[in-house]
Short mmCIF file of C-alpha atoms and ligand atoms in Angstrom, two decimals:
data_model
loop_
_atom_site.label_atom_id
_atom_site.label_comp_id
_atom_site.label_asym_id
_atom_site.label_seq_id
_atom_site.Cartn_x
_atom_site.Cartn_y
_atom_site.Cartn_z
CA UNK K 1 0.00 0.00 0.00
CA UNK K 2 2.99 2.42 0.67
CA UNK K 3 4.53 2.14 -2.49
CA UNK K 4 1.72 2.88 -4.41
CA UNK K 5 -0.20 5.21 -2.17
CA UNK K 6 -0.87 8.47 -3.58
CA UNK K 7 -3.85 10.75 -2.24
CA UNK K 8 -1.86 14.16 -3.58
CA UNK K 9 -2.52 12.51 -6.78
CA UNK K 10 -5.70 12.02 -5.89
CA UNK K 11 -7.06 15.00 -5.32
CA UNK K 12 -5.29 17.12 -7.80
CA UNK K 13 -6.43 14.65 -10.44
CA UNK K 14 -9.57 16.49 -11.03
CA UNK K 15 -8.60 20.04 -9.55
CA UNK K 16 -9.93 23.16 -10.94
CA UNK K 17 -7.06 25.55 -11.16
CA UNK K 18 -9.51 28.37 -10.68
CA UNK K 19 -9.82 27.91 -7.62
CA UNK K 20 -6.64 29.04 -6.93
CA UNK K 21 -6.78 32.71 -6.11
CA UNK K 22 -6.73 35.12 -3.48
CA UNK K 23 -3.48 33.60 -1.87
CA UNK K 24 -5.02 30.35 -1.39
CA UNK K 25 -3.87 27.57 -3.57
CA UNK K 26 -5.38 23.91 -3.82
CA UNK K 27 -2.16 22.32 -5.17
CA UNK K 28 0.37 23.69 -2.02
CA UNK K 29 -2.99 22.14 0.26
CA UNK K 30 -2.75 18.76 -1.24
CA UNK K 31 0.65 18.06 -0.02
CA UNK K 32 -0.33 18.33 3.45
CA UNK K 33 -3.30 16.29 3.31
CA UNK K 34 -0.95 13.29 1.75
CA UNK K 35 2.12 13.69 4.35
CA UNK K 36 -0.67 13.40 6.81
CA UNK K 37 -2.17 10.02 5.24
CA UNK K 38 0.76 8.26 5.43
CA UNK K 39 0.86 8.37 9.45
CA UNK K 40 -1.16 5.39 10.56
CA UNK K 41 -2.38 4.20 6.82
CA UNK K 42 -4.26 1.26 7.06
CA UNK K 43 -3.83 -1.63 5.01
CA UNK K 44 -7.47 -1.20 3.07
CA UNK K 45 -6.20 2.80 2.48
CA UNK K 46 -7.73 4.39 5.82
CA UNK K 47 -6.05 5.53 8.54
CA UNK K 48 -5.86 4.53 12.29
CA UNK K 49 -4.65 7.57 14.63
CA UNK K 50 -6.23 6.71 17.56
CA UNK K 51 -6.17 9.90 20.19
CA UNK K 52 -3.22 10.35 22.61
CA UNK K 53 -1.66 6.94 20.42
CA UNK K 54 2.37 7.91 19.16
CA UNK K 55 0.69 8.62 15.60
CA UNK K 56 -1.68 11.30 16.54
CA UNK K 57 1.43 12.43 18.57
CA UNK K 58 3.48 12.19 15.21
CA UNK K 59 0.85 14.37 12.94
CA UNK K 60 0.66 17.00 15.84
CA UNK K 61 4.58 17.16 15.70
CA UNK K 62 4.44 17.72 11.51
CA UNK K 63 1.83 20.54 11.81
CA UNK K 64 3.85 21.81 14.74
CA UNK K 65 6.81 22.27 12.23
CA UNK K 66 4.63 23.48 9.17
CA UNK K 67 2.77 26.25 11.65
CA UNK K 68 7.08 27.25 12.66
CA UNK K 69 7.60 27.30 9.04
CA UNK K 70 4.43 29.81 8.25
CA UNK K 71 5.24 31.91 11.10
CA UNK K 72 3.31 30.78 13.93
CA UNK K 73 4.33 30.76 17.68
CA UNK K 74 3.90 27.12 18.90
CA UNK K 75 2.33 26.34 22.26
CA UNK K 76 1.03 22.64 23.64
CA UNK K 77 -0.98 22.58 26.58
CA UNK K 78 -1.02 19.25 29.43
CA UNK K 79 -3.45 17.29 27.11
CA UNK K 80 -1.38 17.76 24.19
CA UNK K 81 -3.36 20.24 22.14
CA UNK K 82 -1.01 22.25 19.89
CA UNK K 83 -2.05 26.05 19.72
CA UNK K 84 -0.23 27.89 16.25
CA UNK K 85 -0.42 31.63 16.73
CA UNK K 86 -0.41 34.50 14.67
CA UNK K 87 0.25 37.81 16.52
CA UNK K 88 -2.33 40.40 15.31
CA UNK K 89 -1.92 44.51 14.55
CA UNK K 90 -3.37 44.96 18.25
CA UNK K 91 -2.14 41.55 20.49
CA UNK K 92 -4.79 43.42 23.63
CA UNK K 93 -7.89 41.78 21.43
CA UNK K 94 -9.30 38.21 22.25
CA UNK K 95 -7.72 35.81 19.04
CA UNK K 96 -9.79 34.17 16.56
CA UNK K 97 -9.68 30.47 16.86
CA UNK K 98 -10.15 27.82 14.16
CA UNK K 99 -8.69 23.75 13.96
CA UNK K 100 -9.63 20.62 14.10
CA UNK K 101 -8.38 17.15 15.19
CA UNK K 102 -5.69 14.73 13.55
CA UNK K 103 -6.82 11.78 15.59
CA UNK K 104 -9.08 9.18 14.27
CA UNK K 105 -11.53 6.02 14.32
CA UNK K 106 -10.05 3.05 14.44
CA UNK K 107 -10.17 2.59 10.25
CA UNK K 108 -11.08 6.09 9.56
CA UNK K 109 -10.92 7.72 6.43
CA UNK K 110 -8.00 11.41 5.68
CA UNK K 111 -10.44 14.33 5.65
CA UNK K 112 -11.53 13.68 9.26
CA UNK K 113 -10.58 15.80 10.43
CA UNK K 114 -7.08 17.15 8.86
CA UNK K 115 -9.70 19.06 6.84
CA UNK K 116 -10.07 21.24 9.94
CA UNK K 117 -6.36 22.35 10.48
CA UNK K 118 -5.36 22.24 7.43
CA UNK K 119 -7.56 24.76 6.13
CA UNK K 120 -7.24 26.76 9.17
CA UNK K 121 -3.14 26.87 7.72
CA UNK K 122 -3.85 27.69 4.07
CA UNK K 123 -5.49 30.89 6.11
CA UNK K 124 -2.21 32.09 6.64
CA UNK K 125 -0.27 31.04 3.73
CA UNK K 126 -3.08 32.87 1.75
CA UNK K 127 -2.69 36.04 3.83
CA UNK K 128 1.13 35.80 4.04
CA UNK K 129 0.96 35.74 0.10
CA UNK K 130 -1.60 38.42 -0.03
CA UNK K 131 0.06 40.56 2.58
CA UNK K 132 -2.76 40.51 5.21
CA UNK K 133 -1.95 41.16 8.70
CA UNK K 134 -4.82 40.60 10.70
CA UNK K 135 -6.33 42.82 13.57
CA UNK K 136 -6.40 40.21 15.85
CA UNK K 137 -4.43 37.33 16.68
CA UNK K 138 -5.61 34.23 15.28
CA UNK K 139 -4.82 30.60 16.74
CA UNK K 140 -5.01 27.01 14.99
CA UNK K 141 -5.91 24.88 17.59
CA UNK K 142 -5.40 20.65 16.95
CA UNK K 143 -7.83 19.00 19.91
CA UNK K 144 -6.44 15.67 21.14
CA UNK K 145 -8.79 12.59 21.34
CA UNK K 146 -11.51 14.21 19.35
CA UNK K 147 -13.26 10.75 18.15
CA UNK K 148 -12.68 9.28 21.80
CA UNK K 149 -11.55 5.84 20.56
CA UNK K 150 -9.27 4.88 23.06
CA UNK K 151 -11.84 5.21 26.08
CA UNK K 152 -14.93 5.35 24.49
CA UNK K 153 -15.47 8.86 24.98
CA UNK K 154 -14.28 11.64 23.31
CA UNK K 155 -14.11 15.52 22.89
CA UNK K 156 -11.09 15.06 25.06
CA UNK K 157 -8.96 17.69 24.10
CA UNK K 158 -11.89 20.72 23.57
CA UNK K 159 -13.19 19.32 27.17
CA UNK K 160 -9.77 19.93 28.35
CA UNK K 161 -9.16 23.13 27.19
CA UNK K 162 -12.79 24.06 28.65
CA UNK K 163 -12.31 22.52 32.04
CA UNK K 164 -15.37 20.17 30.88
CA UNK K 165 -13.81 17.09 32.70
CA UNK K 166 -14.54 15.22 35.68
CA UNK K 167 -11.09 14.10 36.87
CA UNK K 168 -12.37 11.58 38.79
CA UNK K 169 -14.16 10.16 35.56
CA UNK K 170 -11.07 10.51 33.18
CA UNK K 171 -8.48 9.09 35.05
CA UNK K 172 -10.95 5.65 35.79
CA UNK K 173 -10.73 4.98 32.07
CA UNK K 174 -8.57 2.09 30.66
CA UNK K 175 -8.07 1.54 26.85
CA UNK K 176 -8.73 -2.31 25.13
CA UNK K 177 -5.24 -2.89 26.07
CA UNK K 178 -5.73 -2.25 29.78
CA UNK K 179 -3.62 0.92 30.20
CA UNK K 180 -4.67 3.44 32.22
CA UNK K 181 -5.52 6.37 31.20
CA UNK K 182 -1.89 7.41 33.31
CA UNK K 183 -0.35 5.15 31.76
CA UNK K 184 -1.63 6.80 28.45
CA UNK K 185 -0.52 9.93 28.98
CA UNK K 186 3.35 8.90 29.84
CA UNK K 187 3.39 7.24 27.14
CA UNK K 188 3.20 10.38 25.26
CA UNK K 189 5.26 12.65 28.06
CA UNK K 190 2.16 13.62 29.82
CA UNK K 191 0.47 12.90 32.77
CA UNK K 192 -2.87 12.78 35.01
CA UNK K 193 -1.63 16.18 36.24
CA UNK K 194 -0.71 17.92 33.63
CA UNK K 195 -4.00 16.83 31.68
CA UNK K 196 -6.18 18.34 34.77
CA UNK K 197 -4.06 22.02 34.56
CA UNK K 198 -4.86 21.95 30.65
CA UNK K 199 -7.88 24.51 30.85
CA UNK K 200 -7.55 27.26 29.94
CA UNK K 201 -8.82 31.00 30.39
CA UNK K 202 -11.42 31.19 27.77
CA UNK K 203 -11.60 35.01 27.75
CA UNK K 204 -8.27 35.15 25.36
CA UNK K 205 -10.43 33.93 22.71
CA UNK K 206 -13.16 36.06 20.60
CA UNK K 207 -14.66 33.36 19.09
CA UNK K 208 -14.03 29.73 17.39
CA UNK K 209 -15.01 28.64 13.52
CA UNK K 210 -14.68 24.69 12.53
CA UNK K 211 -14.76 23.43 9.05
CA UNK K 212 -15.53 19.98 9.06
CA UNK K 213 -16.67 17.28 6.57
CA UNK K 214 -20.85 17.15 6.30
CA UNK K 215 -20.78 13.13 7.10
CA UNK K 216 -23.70 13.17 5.43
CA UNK K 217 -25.13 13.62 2.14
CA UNK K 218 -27.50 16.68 1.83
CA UNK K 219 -24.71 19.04 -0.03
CA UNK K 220 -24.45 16.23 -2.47
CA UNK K 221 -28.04 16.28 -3.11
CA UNK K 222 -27.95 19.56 -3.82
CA UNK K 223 -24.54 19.83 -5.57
CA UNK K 224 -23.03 22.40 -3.24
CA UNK K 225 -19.44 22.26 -1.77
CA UNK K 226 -19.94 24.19 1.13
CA UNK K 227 -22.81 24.66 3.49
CA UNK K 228 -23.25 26.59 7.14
CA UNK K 229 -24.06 24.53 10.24
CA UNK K 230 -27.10 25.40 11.97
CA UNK K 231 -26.59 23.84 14.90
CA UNK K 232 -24.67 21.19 16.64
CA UNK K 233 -26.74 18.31 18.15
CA UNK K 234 -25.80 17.51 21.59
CA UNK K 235 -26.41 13.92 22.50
CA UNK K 236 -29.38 12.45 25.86
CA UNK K 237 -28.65 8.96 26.58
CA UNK K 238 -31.62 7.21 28.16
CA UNK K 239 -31.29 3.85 29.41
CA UNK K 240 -34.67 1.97 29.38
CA UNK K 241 -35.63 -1.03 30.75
CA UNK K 242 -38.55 -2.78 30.45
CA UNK K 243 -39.13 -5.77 33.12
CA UNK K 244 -41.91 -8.50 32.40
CA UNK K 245 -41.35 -12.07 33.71
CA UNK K 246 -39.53 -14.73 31.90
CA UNK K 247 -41.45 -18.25 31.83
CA UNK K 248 -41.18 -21.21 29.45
CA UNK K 249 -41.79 -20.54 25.66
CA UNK K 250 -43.80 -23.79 24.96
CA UNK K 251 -46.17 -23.61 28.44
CA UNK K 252 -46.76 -20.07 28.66
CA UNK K 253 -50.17 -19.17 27.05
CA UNK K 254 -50.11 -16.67 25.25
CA UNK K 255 -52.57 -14.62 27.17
CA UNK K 256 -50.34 -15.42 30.17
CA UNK K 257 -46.94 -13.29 29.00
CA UNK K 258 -45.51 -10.68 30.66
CA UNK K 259 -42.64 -10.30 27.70
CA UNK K 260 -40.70 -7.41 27.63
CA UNK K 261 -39.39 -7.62 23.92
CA UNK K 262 -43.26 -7.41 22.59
CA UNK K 263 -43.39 -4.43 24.96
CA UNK K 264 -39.69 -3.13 23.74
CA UNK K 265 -40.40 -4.01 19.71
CA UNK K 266 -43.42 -1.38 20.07
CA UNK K 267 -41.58 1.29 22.29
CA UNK K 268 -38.48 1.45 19.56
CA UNK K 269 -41.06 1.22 16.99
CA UNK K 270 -43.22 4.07 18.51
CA UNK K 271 -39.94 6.45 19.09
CA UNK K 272 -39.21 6.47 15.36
CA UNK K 273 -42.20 8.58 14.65
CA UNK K 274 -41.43 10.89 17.83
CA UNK K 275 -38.61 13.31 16.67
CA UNK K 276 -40.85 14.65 13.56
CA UNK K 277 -43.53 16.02 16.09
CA UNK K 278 -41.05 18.25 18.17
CA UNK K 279 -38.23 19.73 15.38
CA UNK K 280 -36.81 19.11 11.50
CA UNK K 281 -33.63 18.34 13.02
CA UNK K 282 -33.89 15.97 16.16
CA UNK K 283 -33.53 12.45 16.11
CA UNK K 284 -33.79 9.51 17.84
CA UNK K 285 -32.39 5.75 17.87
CA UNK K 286 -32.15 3.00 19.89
CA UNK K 287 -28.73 1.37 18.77
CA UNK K 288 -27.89 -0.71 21.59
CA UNK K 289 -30.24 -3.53 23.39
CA UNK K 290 -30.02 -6.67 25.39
CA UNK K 291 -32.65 -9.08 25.85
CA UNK K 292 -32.54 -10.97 29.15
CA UNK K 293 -32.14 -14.07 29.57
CA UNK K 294 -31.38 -13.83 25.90
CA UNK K 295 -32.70 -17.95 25.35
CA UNK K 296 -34.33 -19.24 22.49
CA UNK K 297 -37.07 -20.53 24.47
CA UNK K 298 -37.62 -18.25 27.20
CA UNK K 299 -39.87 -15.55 27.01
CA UNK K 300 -38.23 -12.28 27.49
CA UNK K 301 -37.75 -11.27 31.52
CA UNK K 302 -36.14 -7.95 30.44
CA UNK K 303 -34.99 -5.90 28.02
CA UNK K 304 -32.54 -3.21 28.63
CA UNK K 305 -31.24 -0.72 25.81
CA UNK K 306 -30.09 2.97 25.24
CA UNK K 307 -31.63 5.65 23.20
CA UNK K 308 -29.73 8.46 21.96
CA UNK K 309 -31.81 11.62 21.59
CA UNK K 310 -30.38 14.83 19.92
CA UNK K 311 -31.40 17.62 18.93
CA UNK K 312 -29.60 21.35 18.05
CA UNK K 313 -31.97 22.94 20.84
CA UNK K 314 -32.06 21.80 23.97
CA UNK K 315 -35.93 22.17 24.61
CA UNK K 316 -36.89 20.56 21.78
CA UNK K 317 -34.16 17.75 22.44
CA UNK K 318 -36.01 18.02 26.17
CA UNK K 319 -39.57 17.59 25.06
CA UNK K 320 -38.57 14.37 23.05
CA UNK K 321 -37.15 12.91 25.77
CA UNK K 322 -39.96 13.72 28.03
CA UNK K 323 -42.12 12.29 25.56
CA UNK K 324 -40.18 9.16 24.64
CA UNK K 325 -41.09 8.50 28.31
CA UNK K 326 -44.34 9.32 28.16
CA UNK K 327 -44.56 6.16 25.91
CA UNK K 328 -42.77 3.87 27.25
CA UNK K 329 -44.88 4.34 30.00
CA UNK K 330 -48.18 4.14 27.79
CA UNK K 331 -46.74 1.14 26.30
CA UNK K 332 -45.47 -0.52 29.57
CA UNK K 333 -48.54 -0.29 30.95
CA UNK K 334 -50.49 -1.82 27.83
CA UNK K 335 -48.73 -4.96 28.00
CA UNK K 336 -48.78 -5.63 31.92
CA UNK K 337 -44.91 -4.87 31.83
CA UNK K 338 -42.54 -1.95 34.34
CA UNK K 339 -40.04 0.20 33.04
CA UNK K 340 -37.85 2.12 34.59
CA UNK K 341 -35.70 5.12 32.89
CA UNK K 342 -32.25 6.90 33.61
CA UNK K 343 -30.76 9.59 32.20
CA UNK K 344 -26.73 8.72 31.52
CA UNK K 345 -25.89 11.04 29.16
CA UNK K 346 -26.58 14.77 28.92
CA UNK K 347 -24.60 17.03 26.45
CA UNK K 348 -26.48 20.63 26.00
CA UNK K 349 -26.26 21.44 22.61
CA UNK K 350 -25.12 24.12 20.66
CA UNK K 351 -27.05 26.56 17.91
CA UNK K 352 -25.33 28.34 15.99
CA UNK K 353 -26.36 32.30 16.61
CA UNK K 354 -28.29 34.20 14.17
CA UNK K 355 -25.23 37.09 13.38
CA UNK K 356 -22.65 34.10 12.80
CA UNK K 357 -24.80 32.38 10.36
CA UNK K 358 -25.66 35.56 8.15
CA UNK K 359 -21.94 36.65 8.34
CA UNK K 360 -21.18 32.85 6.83
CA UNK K 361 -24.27 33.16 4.58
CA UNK K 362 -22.46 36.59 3.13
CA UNK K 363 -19.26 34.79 2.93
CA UNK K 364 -20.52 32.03 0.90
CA UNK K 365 -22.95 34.31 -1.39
CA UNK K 366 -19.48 36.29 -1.91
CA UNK K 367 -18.28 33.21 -3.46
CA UNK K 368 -21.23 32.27 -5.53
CA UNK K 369 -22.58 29.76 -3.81
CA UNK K 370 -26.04 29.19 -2.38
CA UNK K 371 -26.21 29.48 1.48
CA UNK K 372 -28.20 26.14 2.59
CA UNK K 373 -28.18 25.68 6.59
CA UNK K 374 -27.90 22.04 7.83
CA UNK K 375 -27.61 20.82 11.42
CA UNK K 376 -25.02 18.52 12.76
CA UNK K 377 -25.71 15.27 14.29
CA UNK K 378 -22.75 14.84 15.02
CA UNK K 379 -20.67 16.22 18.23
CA UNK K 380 -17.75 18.38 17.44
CA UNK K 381 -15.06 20.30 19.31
CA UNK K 382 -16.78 23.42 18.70
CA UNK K 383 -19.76 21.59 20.73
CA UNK K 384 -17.64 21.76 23.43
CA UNK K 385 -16.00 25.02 22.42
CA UNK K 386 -19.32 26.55 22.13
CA UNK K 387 -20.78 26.24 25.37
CA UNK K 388 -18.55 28.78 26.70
CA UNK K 389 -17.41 31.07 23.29
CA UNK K 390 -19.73 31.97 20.39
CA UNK K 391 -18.63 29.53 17.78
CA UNK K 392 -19.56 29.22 13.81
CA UNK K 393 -19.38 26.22 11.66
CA UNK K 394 -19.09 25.22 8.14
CA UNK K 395 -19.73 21.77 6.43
CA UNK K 396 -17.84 20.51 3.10
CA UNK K 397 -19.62 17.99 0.76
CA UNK K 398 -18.27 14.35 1.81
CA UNK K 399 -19.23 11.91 -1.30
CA UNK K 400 -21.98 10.05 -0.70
CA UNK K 401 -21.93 11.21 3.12
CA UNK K 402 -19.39 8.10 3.88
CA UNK K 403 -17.69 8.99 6.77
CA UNK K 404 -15.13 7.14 9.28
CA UNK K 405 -14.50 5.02 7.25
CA UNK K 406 -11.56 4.38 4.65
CA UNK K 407 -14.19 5.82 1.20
CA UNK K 408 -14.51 8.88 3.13
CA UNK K 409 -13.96 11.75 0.20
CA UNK K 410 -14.12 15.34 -0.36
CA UNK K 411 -12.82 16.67 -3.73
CA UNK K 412 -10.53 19.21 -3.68
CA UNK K 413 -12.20 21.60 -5.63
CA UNK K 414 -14.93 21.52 -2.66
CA UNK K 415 -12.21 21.75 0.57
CA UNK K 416 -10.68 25.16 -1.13
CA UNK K 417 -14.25 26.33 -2.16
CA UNK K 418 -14.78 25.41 2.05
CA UNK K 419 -11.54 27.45 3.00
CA UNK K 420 -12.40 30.12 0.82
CA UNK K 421 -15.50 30.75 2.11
CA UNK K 422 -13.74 30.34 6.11
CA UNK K 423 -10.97 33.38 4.89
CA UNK K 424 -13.65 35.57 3.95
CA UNK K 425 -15.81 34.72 7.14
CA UNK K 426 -12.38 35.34 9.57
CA UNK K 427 -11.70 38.09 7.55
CA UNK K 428 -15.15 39.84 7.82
CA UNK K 429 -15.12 39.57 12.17
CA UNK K 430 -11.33 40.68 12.13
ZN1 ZN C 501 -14.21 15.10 13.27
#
């Protein structure tokens, strides 16, 4: 696969040379993209950088000298994010912030998300080429641990930086290998400590922008490169359980059963109809479920499973939830089953303000294309970023919405149509 792999080639194959203006250049972009796919290249052509692992260390440590090489003060904080920093005209105003992450899922694809820092990058190569100094500093930030597949988790490094962690939590994680997550840190010259000192005062910073792939496919649809994020969907996990009473599946009339996988086969059935009644952009899923005692011929005792619920709002998210358990309740009681309900998992989501989307919508009408807003699913560092700092976000058309995984692909007429478009925003709150 070495020998032969090539993504520069790739993606200049089909590249539209206009494009290239304005100090920002799709060829000198490509390069990066394929020095970063080499680190951790899977046999089938993905890549594995799994977070705080010596390869995301090794792509932070290539940025690190690219940022040195473009100008850029280098700083790394105690959970190994890497800060690149461009002094502005007046260094007394709060920076502009913009990145991404370098780490990845376990066979991930190369635009998820280098896409992030790289175009944050081109930024300043296009404004050391044009000359442009701006008003106020600007920082590339590269999050550790963004995908969170060493502990299950995730949002590591933005939590970090936020003081969003509960010690306590983090340092009870072990990876599949059975480090801890001390151990995981010396490996890569941090530690426990270190990590915990990592936040950071938040008032240095005006305000964050992410471009990320759309890891799904409505840009396709509509044959735009570039679209602004509405919103960023933060996750509700709530861990149902419906008890009945397991018996024998021969001697047990029928009109006898207390089985809670009837009960549970309506419930997940009911919730997909749910989201559609409270918002256009909430969802809801039940991914994960165990049937106790799980036998062939036993009736179902109980059935235990997780549903995620998101939403960009959190009211709307709120009112799902509150009536996902209105039904489980309905249906409970309909079939002579209990349920009980927990809350696990509660991330308040972020939507994007009104003044950040119009100044994207401008930057994107600038460059001829059609603003469409589209909400993200998906969690992000500026999820995390925006609970404390107002944050913008912009999606880039990801073929046939394949994402994490090795087919993941963004043309690279669309990723410099993306940066072009995050220039003119930066540019425009400068
Ligand atoms: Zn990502």
């Amino acid at each position: 696969m070495e020998e032969e792999w090539n993504l520069y080639g790739r993606l200049i194959r089909d590249y539209d040379e206009n494009h290239t203006h304005d100090g920002i250049n799709g060829e000198r972009l490509a390069k990066p993209f394929h020095a970063i796919s080499k680190i951790g290249l899977t046999e089938d052509g993905g890549s594995r950088r799994i977070g705080f692992s010596k390869e995301e260390k090794q792509v932070k440590d290539l940025v690190k000298s690219w940022m040195e090489e473009a100008g850029l003060s280098i700083s790394e904080d105690g959970a190994g994010n890497v800060f690149g920093r461009l002094e502005g005209k007046d260094p007394s105003k709060p920076a502009i912030m913009s990145g991404g992450h370098v780490d990845s899922v376990p066979n991930g694809g190369h635009f998820d998300s280098p896409l992030g820092v790289l175009s944050a990058l081109e930024v300043v190569e296009a404004w050391k080429e044009i000359g442009y100094q701006p008003n106020h500093s600007y920082e590339i930030a590269i999050f550790s641990d963004e995908e969170g597949a060493r502990f299950n988790s995730g949002l590591t490094g933005s939590r970090a930086m936020a003081g969003e962690v509960d010690m306590e939590v983090q340092k009870s994680f072990t990876d599949q290998d059975d480090n801890s997550f001390a151990k995981v840190m010396e490996d890569i010259g941090l530690s426990e400590e270190s990590f915990a000192e990592a936040a950071r005062d938040l008032s240095g910073i005006k305000t964050y922008v992410e471009i990320h792939i759309e890891q799904g496919a409505k840009l396709e649809e509509q044959n735009l490169p570039v679209g602004i994020v509405s919103g960023i969907a933060g996750p509700a996990w709530l861990e149902v359980d419906f008890i009945g009473s397991a018996g024998h599946a021969g001697n047990t009339p029928m009109t006898e059963r207390q089985d809670a996988l009837v009960a549970s086969g309506d419930f997940v059935r009911t919730i997909h109809h749910l989201p559609g009644q409270v918002s256009d952009s909430a969802v809801a899923t039940v991914g994960k479920l165990h049937v106790y005692p799980n036998g062939a011929n036993v009736i179902p005792g109980k059935v235990s499973m997780i549903v995620d619920i998101r939403d960009i709002y959190a009211d709307t998210r709120n009112e799902l939830t509150r009536r996902i358990i209105q039904e489980a309740e309905r249906i409970a009681d309909g079939f002579g089953v209990n349920v009980n309900h927990k809350q696990n998992l509660e991330v308040t989501p972020v939507p994007i303000d009104e003044e950040r989307k119009q100044l994207l919508s401008e930057a994107l009408e600038k460059h001829d294309i059609k603003p469409v807003e589209l909400p993200s699913g998906a969690g992000h560092d500026a999820l995390i970023v925006g609970h404390h700092l107002p944050v913008a976000m912009l999606f880039v058309n990801s073929k046939n919405g394949i994402s994490h995984n090795p087919e993941e692909w963004s043309s690279l007429n669309d990723i410099v149509q993306g940066v072009h478009v995050l220039k003119t925003y930066i540019e425009s709150i400068d």
